[in-house]
Coordinates of C-alpha atoms in Angstrom, one line a residue:
X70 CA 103.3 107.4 97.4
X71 CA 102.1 104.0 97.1
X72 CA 98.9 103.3 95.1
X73 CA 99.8 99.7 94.4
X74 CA 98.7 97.7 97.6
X75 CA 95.3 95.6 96.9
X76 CA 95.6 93.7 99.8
X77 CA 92.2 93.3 101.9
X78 CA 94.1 95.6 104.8
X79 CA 94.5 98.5 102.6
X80 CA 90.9 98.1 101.5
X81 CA 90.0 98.8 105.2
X82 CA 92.8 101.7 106.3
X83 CA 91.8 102.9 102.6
X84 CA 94.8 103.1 101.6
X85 CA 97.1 101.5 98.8
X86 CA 95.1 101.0 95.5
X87 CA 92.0 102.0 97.5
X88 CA 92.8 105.6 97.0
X89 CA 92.7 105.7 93.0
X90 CA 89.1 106.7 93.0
X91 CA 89.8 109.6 94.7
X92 CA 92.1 111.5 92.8
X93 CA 91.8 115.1 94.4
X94 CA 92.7 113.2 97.6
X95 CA 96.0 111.8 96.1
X96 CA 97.2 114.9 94.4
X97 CA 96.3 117.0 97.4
X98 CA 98.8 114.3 99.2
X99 CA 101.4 114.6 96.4
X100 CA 101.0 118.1 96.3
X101 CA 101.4 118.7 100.1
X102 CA 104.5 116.2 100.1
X103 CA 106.0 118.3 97.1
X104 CA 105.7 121.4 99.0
X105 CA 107.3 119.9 102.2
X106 CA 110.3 117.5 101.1
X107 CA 113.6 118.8 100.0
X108 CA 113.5 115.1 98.1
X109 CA 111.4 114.1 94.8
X110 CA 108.1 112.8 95.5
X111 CA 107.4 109.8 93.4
X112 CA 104.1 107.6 92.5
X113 CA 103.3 104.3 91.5
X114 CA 100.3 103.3 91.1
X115 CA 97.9 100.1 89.1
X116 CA 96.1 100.4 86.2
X117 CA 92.6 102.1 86.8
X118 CA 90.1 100.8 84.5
X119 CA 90.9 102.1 81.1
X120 CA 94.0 103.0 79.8
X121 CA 92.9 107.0 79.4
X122 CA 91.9 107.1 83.1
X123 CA 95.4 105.5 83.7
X124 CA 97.1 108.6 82.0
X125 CA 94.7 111.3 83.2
X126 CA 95.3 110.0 86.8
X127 CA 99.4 110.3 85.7
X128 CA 99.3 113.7 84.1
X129 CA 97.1 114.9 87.3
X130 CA 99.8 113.2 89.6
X131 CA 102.5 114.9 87.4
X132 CA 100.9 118.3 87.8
X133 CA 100.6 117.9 91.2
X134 CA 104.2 117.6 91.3
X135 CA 105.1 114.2 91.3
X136 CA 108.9 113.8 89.7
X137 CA 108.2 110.3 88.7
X138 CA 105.3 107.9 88.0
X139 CA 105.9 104.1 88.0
X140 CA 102.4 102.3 86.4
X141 CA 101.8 98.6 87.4
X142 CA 100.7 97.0 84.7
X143 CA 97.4 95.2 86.7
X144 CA 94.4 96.9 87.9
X145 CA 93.3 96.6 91.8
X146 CA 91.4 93.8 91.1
X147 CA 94.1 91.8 90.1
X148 CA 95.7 90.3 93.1
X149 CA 96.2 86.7 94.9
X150 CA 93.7 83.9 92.9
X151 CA 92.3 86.4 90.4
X152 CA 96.3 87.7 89.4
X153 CA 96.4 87.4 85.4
X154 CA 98.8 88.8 83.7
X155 CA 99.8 92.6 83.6
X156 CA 98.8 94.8 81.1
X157 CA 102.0 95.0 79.3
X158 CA 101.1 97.0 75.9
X159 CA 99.7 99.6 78.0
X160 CA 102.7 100.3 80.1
X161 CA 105.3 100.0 76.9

């Protein structure tokens, strides 16, 4: 499951990183794809504001059976001119 796209078209097919603020959506998703695939359901996904919403959102993903989590180290904001540079303390 891909929560790393901030690109303008996932903004309007609200999907991507436009799906982190609804985190019962995204672990309903990863729950239902858990309980359907005979494979490991993975995650990545960009920093959400703070670092202990980043981890909360994890653990939920975890719990809702995710095998792995992959964290970008930049938030949705962070993309084309406004870039910056990742996070990388927080992801260590």
């Amino acid at each position: 499951v891909n929560l790393g796209c901030p690109q303008g078209i996932a903004r309007r097919g609200n999907y991507g990183a436009f799906l982190l603020p609804d985190l019962p959506r995204v672990c309903d998703i990863v729950r239902t794809l858990d309980r359907g695939l005979h494979v490991p359901v993975t995650v990545k996904v960009r920093m959400l504001p703070t670092l202990e919403d980043t981890l909360d959102a994890c653990l939920r993903f975890q719990e809702a059976g995710a095998a792995a989590v992959c964290v970008h180290g930049r938030r949705r904001e962070q993309n084309k001119q406004f870039v910056g540079s990742a996070n990388w303390d927080a992801i260590a």
